Short mmCIF file of C-alpha atoms and ligand atoms in Angstrom, two decimals:
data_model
loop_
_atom_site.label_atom_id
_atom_site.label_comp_id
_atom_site.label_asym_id
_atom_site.label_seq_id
_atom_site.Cartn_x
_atom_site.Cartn_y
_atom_site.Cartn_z
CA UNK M 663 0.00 0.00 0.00
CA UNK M 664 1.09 3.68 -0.95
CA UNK M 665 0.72 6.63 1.26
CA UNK M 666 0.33 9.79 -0.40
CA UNK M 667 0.17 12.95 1.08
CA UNK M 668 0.22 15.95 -1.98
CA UNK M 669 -2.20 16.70 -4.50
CA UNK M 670 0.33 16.08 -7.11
CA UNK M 671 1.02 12.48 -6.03
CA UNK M 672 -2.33 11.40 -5.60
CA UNK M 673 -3.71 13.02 -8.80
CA UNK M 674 -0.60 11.30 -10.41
CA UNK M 675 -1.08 7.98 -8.80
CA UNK M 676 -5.01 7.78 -10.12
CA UNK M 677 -3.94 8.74 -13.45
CA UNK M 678 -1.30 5.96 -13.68
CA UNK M 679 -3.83 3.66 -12.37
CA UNK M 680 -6.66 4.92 -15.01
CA UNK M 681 -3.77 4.50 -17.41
CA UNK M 682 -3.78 1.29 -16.82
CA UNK M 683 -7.41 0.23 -17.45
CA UNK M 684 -8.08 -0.29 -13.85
CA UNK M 685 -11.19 1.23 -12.20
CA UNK M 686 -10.59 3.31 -8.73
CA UNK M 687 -12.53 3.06 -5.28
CA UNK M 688 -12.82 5.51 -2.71
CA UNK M 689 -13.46 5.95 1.00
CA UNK M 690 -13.17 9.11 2.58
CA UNK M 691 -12.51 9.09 6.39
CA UNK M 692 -11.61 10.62 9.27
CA UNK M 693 -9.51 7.66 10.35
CA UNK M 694 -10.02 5.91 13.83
CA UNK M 695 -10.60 2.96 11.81
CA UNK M 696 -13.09 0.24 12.48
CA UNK M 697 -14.90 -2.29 11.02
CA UNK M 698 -17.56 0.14 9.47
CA UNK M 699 -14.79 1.72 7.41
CA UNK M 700 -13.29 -1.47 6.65
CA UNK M 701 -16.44 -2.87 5.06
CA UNK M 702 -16.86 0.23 2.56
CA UNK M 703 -13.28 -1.00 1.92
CA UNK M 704 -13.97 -5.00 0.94
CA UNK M 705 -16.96 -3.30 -0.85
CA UNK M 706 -14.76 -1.30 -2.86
CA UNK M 707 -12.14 -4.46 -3.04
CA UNK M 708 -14.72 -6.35 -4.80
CA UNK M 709 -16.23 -3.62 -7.12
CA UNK M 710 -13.29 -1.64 -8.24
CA UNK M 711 -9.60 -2.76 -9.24
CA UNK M 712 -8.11 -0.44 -7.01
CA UNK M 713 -8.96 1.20 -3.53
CA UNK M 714 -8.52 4.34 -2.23
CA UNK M 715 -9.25 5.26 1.77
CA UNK M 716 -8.48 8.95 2.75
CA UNK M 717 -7.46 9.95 6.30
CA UNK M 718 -8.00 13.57 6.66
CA UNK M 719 -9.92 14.83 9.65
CA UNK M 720 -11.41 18.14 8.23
CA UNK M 721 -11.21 21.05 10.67
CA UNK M 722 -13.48 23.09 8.27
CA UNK M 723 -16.93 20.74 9.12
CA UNK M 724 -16.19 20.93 12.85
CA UNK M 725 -18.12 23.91 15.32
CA UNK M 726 -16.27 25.68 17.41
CA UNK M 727 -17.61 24.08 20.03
CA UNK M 728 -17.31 20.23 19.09
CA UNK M 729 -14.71 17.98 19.55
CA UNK M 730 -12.08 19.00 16.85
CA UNK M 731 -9.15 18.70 18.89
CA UNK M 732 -9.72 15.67 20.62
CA UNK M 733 -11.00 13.76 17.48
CA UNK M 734 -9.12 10.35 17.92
CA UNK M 735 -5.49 10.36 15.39
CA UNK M 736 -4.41 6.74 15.37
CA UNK M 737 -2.57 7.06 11.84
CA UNK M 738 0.00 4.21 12.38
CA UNK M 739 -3.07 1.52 13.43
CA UNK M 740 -5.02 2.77 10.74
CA UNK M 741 -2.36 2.45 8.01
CA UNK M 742 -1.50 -1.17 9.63
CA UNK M 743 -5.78 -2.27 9.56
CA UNK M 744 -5.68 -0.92 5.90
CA UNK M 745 -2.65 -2.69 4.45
CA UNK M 746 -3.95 -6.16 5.77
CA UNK M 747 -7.14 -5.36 4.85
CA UNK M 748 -5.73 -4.99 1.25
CA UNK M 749 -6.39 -1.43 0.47
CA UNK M 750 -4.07 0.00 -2.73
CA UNK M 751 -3.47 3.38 -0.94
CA UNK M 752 -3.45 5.80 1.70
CA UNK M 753 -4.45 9.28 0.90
CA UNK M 754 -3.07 11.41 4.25
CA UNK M 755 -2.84 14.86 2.84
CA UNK M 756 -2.40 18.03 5.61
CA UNK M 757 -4.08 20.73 5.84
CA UNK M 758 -2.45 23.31 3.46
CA UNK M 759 -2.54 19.82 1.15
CA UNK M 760 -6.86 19.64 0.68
CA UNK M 761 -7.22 23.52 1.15
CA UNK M 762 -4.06 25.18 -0.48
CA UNK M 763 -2.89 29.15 0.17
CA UNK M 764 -5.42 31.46 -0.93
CA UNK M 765 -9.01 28.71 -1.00
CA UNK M 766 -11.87 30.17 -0.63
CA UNK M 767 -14.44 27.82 -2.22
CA UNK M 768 -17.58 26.37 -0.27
CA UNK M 769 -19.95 23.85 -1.78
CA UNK M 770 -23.68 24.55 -0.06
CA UNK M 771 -25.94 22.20 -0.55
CA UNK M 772 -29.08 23.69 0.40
CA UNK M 773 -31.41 23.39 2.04
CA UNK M 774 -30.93 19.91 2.95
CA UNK M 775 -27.67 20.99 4.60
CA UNK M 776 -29.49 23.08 6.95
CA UNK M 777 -31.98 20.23 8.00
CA UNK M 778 -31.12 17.40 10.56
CA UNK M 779 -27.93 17.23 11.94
CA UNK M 780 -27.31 20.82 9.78
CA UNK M 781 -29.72 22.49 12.21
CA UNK M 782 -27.54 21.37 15.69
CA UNK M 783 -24.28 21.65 13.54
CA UNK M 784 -24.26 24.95 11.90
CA UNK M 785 -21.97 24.78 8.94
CA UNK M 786 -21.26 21.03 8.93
CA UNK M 787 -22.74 19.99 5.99
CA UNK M 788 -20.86 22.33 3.82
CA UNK M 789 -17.59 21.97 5.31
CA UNK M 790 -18.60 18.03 4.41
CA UNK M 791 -19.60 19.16 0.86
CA UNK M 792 -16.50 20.99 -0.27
CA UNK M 793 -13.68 18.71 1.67
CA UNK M 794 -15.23 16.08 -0.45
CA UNK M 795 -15.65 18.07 -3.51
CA UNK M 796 -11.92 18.21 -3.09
CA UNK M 797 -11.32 14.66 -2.67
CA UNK M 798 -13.26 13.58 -5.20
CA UNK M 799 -11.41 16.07 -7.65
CA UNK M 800 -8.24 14.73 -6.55
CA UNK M 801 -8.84 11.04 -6.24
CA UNK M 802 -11.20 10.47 -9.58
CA UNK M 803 -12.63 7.67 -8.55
CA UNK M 804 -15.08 5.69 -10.05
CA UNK M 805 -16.81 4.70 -7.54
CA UNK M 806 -16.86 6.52 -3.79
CA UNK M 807 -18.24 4.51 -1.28
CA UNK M 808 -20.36 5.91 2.09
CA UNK M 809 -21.82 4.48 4.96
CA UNK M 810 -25.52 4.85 5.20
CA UNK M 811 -24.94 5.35 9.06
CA UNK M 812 -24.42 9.01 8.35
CA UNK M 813 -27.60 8.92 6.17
CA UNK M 814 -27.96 12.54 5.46
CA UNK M 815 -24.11 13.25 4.33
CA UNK M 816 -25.30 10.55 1.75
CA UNK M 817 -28.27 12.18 0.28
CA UNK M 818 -26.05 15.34 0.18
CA UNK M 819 -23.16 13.99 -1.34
CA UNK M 820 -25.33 11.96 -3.72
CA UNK M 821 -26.86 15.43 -4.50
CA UNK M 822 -24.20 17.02 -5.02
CA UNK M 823 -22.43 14.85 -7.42
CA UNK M 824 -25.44 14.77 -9.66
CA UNK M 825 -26.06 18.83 -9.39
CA UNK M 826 -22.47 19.32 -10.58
CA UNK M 827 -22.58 16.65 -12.65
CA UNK M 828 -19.61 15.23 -11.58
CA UNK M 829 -18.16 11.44 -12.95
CA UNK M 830 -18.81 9.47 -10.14
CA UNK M 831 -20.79 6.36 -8.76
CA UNK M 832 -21.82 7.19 -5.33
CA UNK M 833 -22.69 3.90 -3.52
CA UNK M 834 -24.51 3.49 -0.20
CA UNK M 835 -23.06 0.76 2.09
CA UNK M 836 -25.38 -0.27 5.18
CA UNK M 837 -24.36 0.37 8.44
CA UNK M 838 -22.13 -2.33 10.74
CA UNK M 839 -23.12 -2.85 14.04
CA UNK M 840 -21.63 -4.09 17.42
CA UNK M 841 -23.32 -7.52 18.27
CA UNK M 842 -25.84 -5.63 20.62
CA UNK M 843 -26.94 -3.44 17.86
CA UNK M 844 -25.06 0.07 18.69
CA UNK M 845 -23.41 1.81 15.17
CA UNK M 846 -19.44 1.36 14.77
CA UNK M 847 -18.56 4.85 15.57
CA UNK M 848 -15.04 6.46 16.35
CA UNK M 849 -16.65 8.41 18.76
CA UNK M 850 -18.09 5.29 21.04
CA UNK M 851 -14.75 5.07 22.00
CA UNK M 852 -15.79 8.75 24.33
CA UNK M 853 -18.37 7.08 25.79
CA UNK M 854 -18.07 5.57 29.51
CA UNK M 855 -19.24 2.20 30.92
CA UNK M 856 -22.66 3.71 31.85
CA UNK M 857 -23.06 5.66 28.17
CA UNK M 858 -22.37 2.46 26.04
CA UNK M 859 -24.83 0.36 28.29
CA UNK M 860 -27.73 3.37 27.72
CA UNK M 861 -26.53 3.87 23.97
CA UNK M 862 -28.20 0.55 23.00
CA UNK M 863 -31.49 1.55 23.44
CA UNK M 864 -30.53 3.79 20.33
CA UNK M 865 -30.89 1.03 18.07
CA UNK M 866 -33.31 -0.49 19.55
CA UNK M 867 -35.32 2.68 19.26
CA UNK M 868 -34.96 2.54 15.73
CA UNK M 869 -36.03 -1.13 15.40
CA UNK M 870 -39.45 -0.77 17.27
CA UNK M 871 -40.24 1.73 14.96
CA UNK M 872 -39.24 -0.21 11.83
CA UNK M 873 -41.17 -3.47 13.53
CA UNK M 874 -44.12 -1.35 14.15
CA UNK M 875 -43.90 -0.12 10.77
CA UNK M 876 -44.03 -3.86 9.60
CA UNK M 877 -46.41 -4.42 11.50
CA UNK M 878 -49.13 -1.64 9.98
CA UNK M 879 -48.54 1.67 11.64
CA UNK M 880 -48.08 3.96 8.27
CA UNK M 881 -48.32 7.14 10.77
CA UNK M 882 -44.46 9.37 11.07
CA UNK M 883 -46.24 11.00 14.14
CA UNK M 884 -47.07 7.92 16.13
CA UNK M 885 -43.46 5.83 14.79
CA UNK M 886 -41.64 8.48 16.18
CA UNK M 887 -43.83 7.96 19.44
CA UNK M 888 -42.54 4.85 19.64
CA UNK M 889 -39.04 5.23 19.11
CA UNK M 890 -39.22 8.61 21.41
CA UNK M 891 -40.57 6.72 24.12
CA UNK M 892 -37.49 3.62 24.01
CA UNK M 893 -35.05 6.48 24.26
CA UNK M 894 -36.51 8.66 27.57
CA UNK M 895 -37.11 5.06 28.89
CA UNK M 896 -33.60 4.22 28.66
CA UNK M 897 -32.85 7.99 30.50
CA UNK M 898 -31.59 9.59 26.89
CA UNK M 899 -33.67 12.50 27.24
CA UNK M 900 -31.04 14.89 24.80
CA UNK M 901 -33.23 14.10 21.80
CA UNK M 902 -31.86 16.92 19.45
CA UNK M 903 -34.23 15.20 16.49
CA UNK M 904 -36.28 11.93 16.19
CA UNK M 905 -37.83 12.05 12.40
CA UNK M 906 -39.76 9.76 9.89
CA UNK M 907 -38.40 11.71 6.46
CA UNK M 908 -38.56 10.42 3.03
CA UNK M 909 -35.59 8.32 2.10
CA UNK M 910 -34.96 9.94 -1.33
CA UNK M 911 -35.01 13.36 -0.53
CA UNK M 912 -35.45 13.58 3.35
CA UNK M 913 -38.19 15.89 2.97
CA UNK M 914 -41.00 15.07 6.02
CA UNK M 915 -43.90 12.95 5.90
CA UNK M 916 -47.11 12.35 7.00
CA UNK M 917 -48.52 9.11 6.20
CA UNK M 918 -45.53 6.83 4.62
CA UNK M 919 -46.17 5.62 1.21
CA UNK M 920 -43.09 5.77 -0.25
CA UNK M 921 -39.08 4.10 1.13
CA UNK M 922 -38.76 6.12 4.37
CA UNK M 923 -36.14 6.40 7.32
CA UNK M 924 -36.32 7.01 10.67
CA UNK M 925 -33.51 9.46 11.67
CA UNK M 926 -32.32 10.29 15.11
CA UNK M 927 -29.71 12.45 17.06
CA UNK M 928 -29.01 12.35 20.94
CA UNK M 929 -26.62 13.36 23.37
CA UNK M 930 -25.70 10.32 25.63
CA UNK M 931 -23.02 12.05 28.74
CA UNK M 932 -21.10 14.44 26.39
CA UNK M 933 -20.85 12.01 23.19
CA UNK M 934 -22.87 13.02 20.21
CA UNK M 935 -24.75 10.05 18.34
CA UNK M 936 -26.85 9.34 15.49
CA UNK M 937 -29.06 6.33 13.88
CA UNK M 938 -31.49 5.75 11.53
CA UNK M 939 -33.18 2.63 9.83
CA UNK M 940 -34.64 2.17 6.72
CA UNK M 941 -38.58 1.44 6.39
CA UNK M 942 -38.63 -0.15 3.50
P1 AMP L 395 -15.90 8.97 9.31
O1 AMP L 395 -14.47 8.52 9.44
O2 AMP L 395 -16.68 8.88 10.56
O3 AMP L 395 -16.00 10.30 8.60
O4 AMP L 395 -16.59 7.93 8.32
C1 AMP L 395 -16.07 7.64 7.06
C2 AMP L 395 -17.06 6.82 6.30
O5 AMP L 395 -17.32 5.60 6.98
C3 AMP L 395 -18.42 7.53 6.12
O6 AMP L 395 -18.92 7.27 4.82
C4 AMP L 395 -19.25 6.86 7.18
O7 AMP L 395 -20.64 6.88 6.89
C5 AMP L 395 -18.71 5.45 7.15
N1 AMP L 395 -19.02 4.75 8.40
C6 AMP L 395 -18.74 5.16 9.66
N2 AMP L 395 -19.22 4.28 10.57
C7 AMP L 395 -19.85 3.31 9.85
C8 AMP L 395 -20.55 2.11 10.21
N3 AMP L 395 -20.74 1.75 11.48
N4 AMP L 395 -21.03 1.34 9.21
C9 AMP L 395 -20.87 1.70 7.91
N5 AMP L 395 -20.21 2.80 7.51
C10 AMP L 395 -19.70 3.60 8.47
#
């Protein structure tokens, strides 16, 4: 495995590959590596003839407030779990690398960007938007690959790569789970003994929806009753949103007719978290 760090080497490295015939994959990450971001990365394995995984943790889609400078930066474990994991190369660029002297570009995608987590996270999504405009115009890929976990950076990116018509497959990969149900996050590792037993009931807020769902209830008002209810019993009462929304465009709902998701972000001790499921 290669690690690249400049623009030049990495937009030289994909054109050597492309060159070549061979089809590139692409992760973008924040590194802290775990098996979430390693199954985008067998997904991309099998679909593509070479993988890209980027390690950049983007100080432009943090607040002020959040938890920039404590973000976990394991780059010698993460370059070790990619290598054996097969992965063709490491994109690590710094700073001055992804937004040279001078940059002042911002991709907006509105107003979905301002919805959701966008509403709690002023500035987020477009801080999101334009780091991975900038990937994606470095890397080329063919294919970029992104967990559904954070649902709503997928229908943005997926937005945005069609409203700028840019060459690239933009595939959803479903979100991996610890064995009691909680989302493969690099932030669980924040969370203390007592967090990570109540952060369960996340999940499992999201399931009774989806199995009352299955079992008739077409109402978003009385599914997010239900999944509302799972949380305060578990004591997570720092609901910042609990939402049925369409699943193609996130827009709300009423009565669910159409593929919907259920979408929520709490506060459990001083570790941010999200879910959602799919109600297909
Ligand atoms: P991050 O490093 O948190 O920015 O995540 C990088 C990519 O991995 C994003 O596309 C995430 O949606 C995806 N990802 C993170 N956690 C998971 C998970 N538990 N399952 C699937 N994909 C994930």
């Amino acid at each position: 495995m290669v690690t690249l760090t400049d623009r030049a080497a990495m937009h030289a490295w994909s054109r050597e590959q492309r060159k070549r015939g061979k089809r590139i994959g692409f992760i973008p990450t924040m590194g802290a590596l775990h098996a979430g971001h390693l199954h985008l990365v067998k997904q991309s394995l099998a679909q593509t003839d070479c993988t890209v995984v980027s390690i950049f943790v983007n100080p432009s889609q943090f607040g002020p407030k959040e938890d920039f400078d404590r973000y976990p930066r394991v780059l010698e474990a993460d370059r070790e779990m990619l290598a054996q994991a097969g992965c063709h190369a490491l994109f690590h660029p710094d700073v001055t690398a992804v937004y040279p002297e001078g940059f002042q570009t911002t991709v907006a995608v509105e107003p979905l960007g301002s919805d959701l987590c966008g509403r709690e996270r002023p500035g987020h999504f477009q801080g999101v938007a334009t780091v991975v405009s900038v990937l994606l115009n470095l890397v080329q890929p063919d294919r970029a690959f992104f967990g559904l976990k954070d649902y709503q950076q997928f229908v943005i990116i997926r937005r945005l790569v069609h409203d700028l018509s840019m060459d690239v497959e933009i595939i959803g990969v479903p979100t991996v789970r610890e064995t009691d149900g909680l989302a493969m996050s690099s932030r669980n590792r924040y969370l203390t003994d007592e967090d990570r037993r109540r952060a369960v009931a996340i999940h499992g807020a999201m399931v009774a929806a989806k199995t009352a769902f299955e079992a008739g209830e077409k109402g978003a008002a009385r599914l997010e009753a239900i999944a509302r209810r799972i949380l305060i019993d578990a004591g997570i009462h720092r609901i910042q949103y609990l939402a049925v929304r369409s699943a193609d465009t996130l827009m709300p709902v009423k009565v669910i007719t159409a593929q919907s998701v259920v979408l929520t972000a709490v506060k459990v001790g001083t570790t941010r978290l999200i879910d959602n499921v799919l109600l297909t």
